[in-house]
Tab-separated table of C-alpha atoms and ligand atoms in Angstrom:
chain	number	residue	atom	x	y	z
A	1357	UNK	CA	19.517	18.213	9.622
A	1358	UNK	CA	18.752	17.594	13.226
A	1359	UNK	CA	20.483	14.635	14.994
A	1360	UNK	CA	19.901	13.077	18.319
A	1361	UNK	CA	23.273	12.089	19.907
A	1362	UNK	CA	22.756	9.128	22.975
A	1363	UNK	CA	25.953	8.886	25.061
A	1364	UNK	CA	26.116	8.699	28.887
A	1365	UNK	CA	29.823	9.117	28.683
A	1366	UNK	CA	30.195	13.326	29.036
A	1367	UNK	CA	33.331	13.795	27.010
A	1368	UNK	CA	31.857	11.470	24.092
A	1369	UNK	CA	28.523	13.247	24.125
A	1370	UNK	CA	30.147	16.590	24.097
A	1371	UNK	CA	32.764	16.263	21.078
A	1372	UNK	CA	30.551	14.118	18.894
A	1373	UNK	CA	27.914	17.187	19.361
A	1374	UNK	CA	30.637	19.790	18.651
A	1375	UNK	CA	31.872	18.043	15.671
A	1376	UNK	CA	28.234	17.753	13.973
A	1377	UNK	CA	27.775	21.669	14.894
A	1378	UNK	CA	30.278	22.162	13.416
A	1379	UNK	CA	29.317	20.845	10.198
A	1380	UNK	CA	25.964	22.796	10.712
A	1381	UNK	CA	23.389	19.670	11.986
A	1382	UNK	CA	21.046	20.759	15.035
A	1383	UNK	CA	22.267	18.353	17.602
A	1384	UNK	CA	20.597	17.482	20.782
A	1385	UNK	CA	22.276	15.444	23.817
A	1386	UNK	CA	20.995	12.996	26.087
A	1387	UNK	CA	22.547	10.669	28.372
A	1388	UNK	CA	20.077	7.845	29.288
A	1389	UNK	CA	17.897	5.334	27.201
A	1390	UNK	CA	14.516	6.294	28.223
A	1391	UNK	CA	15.070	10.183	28.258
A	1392	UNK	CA	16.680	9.202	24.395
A	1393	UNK	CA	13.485	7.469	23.581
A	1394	UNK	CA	10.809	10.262	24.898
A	1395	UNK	CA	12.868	12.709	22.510
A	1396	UNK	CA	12.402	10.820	19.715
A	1397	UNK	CA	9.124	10.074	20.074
A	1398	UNK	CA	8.691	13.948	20.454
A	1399	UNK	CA	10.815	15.653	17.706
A	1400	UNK	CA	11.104	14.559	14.327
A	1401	UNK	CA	15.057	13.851	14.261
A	1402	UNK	CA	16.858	13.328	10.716
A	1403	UNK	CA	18.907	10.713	12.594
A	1404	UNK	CA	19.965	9.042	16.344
A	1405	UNK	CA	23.200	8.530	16.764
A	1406	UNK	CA	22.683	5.795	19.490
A	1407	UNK	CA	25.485	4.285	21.606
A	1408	UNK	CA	24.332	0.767	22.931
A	1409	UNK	CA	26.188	0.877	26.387
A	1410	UNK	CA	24.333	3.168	28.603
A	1411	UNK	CA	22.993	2.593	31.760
A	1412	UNK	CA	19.300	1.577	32.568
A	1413	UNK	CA	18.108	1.034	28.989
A	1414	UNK	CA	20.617	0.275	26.426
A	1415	UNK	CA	20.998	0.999	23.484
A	1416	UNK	CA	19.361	-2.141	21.338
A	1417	UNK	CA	16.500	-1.377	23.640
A	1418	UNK	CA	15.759	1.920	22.696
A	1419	UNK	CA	16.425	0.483	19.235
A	1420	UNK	CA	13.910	-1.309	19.300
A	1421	UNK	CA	10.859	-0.007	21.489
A	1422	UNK	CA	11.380	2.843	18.556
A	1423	UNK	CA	10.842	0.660	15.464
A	1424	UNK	CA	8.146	-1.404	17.278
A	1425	UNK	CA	6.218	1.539	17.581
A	1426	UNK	CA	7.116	2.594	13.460
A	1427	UNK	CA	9.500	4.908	14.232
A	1428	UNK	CA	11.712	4.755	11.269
A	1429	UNK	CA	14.405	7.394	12.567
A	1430	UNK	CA	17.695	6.525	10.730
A	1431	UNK	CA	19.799	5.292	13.521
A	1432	UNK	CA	23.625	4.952	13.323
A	1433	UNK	CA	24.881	2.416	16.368
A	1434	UNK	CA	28.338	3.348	18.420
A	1435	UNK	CA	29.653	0.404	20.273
A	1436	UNK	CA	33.157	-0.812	21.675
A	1437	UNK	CA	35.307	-2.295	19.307
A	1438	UNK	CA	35.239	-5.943	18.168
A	1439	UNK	CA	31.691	-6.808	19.291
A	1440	UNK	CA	30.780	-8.590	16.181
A	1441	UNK	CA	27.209	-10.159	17.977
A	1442	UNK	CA	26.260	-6.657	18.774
A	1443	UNK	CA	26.734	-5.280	15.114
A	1444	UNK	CA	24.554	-7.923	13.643
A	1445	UNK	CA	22.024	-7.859	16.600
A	1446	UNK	CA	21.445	-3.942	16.202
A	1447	UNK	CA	21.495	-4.336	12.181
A	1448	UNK	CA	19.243	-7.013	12.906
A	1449	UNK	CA	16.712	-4.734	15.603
A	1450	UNK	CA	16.529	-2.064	12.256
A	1451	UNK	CA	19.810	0.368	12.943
A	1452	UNK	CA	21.017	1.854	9.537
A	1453	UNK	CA	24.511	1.665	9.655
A	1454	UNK	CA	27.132	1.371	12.331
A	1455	UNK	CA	30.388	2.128	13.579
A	1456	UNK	CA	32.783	1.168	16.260
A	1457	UNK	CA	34.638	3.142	18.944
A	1458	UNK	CA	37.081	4.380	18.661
A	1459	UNK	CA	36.084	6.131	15.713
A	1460	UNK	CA	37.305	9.369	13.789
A	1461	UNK	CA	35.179	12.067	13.476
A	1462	UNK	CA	34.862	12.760	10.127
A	1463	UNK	CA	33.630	8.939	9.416
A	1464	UNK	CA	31.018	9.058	11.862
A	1465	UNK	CA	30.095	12.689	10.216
A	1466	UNK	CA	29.901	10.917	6.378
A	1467	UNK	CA	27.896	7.878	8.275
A	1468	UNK	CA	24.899	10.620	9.731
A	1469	UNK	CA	25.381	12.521	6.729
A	1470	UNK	CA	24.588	9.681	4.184
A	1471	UNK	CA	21.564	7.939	6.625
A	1472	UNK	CA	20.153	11.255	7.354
A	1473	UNK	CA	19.885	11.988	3.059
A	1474	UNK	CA	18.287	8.480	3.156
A	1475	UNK	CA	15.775	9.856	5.379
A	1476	UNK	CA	15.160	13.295	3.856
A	1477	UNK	CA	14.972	11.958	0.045
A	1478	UNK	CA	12.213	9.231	0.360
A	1479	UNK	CA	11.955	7.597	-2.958
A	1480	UNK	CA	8.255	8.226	-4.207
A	1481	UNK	CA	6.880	4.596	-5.555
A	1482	UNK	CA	3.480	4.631	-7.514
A	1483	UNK	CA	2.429	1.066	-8.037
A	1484	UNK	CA	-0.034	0.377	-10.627
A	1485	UNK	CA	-2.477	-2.186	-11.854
A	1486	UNK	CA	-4.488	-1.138	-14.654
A	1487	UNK	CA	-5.406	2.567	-14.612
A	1488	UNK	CA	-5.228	2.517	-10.408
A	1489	UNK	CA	-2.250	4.203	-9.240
A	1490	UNK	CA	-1.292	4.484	-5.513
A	1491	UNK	CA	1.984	6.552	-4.662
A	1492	UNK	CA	3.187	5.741	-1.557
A	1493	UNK	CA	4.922	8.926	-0.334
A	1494	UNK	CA	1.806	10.498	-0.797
A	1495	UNK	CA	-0.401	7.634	-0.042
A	1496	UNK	CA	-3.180	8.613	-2.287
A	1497	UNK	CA	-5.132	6.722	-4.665
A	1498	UNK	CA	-6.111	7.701	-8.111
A	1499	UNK	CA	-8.175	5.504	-11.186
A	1500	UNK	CA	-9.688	7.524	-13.263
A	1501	UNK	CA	-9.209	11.151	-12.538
A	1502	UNK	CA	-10.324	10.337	-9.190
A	1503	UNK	CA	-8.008	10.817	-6.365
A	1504	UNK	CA	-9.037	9.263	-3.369
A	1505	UNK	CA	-7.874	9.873	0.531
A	1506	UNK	CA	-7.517	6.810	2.461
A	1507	UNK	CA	-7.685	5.639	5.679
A	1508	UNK	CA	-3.853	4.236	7.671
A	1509	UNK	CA	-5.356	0.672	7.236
A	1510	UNK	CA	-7.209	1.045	3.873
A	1511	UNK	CA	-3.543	2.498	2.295
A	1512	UNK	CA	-2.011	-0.876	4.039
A	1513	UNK	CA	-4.471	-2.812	2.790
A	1514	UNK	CA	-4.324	-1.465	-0.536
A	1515	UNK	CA	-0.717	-1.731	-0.668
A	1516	UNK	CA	-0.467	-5.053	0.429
A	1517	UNK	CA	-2.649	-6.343	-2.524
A	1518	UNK	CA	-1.517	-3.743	-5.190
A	1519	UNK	CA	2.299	-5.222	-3.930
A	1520	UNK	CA	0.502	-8.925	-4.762
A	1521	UNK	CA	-1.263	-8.243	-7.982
A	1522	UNK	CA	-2.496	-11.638	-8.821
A	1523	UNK	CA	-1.662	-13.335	-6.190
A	1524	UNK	CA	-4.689	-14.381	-3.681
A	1525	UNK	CA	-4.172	-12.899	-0.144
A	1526	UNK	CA	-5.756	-14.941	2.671
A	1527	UNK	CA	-7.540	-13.332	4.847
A	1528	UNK	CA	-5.306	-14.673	8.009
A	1529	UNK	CA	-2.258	-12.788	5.641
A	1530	UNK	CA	-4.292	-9.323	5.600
A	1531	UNK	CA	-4.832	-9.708	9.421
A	1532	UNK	CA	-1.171	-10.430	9.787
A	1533	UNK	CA	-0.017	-6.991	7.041
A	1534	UNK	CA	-2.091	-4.895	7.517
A	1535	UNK	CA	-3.487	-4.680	11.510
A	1536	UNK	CA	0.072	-6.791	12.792
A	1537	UNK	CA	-2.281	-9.647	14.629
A	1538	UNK	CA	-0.625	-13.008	14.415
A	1539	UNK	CA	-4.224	-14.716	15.609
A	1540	UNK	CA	-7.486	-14.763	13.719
A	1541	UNK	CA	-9.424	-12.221	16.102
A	1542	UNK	CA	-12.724	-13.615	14.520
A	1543	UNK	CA	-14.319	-10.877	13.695
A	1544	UNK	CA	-15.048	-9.948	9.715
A	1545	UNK	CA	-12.892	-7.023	10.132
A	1546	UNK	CA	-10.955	-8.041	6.504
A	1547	UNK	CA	-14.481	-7.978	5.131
A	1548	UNK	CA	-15.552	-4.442	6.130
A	1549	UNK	CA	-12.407	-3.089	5.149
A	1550	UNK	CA	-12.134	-4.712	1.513
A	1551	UNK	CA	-15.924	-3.433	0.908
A	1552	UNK	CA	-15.041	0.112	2.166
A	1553	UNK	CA	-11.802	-0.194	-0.464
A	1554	UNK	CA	-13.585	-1.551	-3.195
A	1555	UNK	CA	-16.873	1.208	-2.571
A	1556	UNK	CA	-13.498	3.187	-3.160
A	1557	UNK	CA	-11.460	1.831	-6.130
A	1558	UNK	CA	-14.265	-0.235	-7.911
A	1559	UNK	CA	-17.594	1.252	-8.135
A	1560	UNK	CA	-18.177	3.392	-11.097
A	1561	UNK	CA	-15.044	2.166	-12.619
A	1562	UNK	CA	-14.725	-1.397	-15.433
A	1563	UNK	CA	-12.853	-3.170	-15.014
A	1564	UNK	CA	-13.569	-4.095	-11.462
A	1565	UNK	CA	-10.607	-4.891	-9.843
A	1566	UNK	CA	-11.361	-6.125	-6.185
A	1567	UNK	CA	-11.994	-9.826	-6.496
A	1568	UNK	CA	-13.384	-12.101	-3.832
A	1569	UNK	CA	-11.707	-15.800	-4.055
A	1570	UNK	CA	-14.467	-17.150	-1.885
A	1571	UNK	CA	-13.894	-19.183	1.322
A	1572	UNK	CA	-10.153	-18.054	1.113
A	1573	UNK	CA	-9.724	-13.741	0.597
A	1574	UNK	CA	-9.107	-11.502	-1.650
A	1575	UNK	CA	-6.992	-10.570	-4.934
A	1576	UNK	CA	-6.772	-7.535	-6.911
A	1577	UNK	CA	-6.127	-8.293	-10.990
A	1578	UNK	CA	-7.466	-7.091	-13.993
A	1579	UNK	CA	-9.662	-9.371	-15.094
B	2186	CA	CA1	28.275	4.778	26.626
């Protein structure tokens, strides 16, 4: 496992990296926010250990310019003891787990240990409706004997309705799951993207699956 430890304060730094060596993780140091959130960007890292007092960028900030741009790192949070808003902020901003100072050693080891084997075991889901299968570890499609690639947007699409079986999904909905826009960019950008899925999933395949509620979107069902 290779951890990324944040910690402008030396001494920390130093024995929470010699401890995790010690237990055989890879460990890189850095001191500062932004250098913390270039290396993670970079290298895929099992976990961040991520103090939130540092100086420039804190911590909650690197927190969360990571998981607004998907990174889903597991992150365990260090911060001074008692600061109860700061627990449930950084909980809050996506961290995994986290753990006050002072701390022993071997908690904060079991803590990396058990977010990191979160990380490294992803549970592989395969949601069905009728004879389509989509797995999403693999994100592949399959009806039929047919496996099909997809696209990062037709996979979110997919899985958005597959996850809604039944249910109608507004277009305004699809804009908001699958391309994050909170605003109706006027365009018939659901449109395209539903006819490119069904091309996919529906033609040369009964029972069609793909159905248009007209005026309002789309729902995938059986029948
Ligand atoms: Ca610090």
């Amino acid at each position: 496992m290779r951890v990324l430890v944040v910690e402008d304060e030396k001494k920390t730094a130093s024995f929470i990296r010699k401890a995790l060596q010690a237990e055989s993780f890879a460990v890189d140091v850095s001191h500062d926010g932004a250098e913390a959130l270039e290396l993670a960007r970079r290298t895929p890292f099992d976990a961040i250990v991520l103090d939130i007092m540092l100086p420039g960028r804190d911590g909650l900030s690197v927190l969360r310019q990571l998981r607004e741009h998907r990174n889903d790192t597991p992150i365990l949070l260090l911060s001074a003891r008692g600061q109860v808003n700061e627990k449930v902020e950084g909980l809050n901003a996506g961290a995994d787990d986290y753990l006050a100072k002072p701390f022993a050693l071997a908690e904060l080891i079991a803590r990396v240990r058990s977010i990191g084997r979160r990380n490294i075991e992803p549970k592989s889901t395969i949601l069905r409706v009728a004879d389509l299968m989509l797995d999403t570890t693999t994100r592949q499609a399959r009806r039929g004997g047919t496996t099909f690639e997809l696209t990062t947007r037709e996979y979110r699409l997919l899985e958005f309705l597959m996850r809604s079986t039944g249910r109608i999904c507004g277009r305004m909905a699809i804009l908001e799951k699958v391309w994050d826009y909170d605003f109706d960019p006027g365009t018939n950008l659901v449109d395209v993207y539903v006819k490119r899925l069904r091309e996919k999933i529906d033609d040369g395949f009964e029972p069609k699956l793909l159905h248009t509620a007209r005026g309002v979107g789309y729902v995938l069902k059986e029948s």
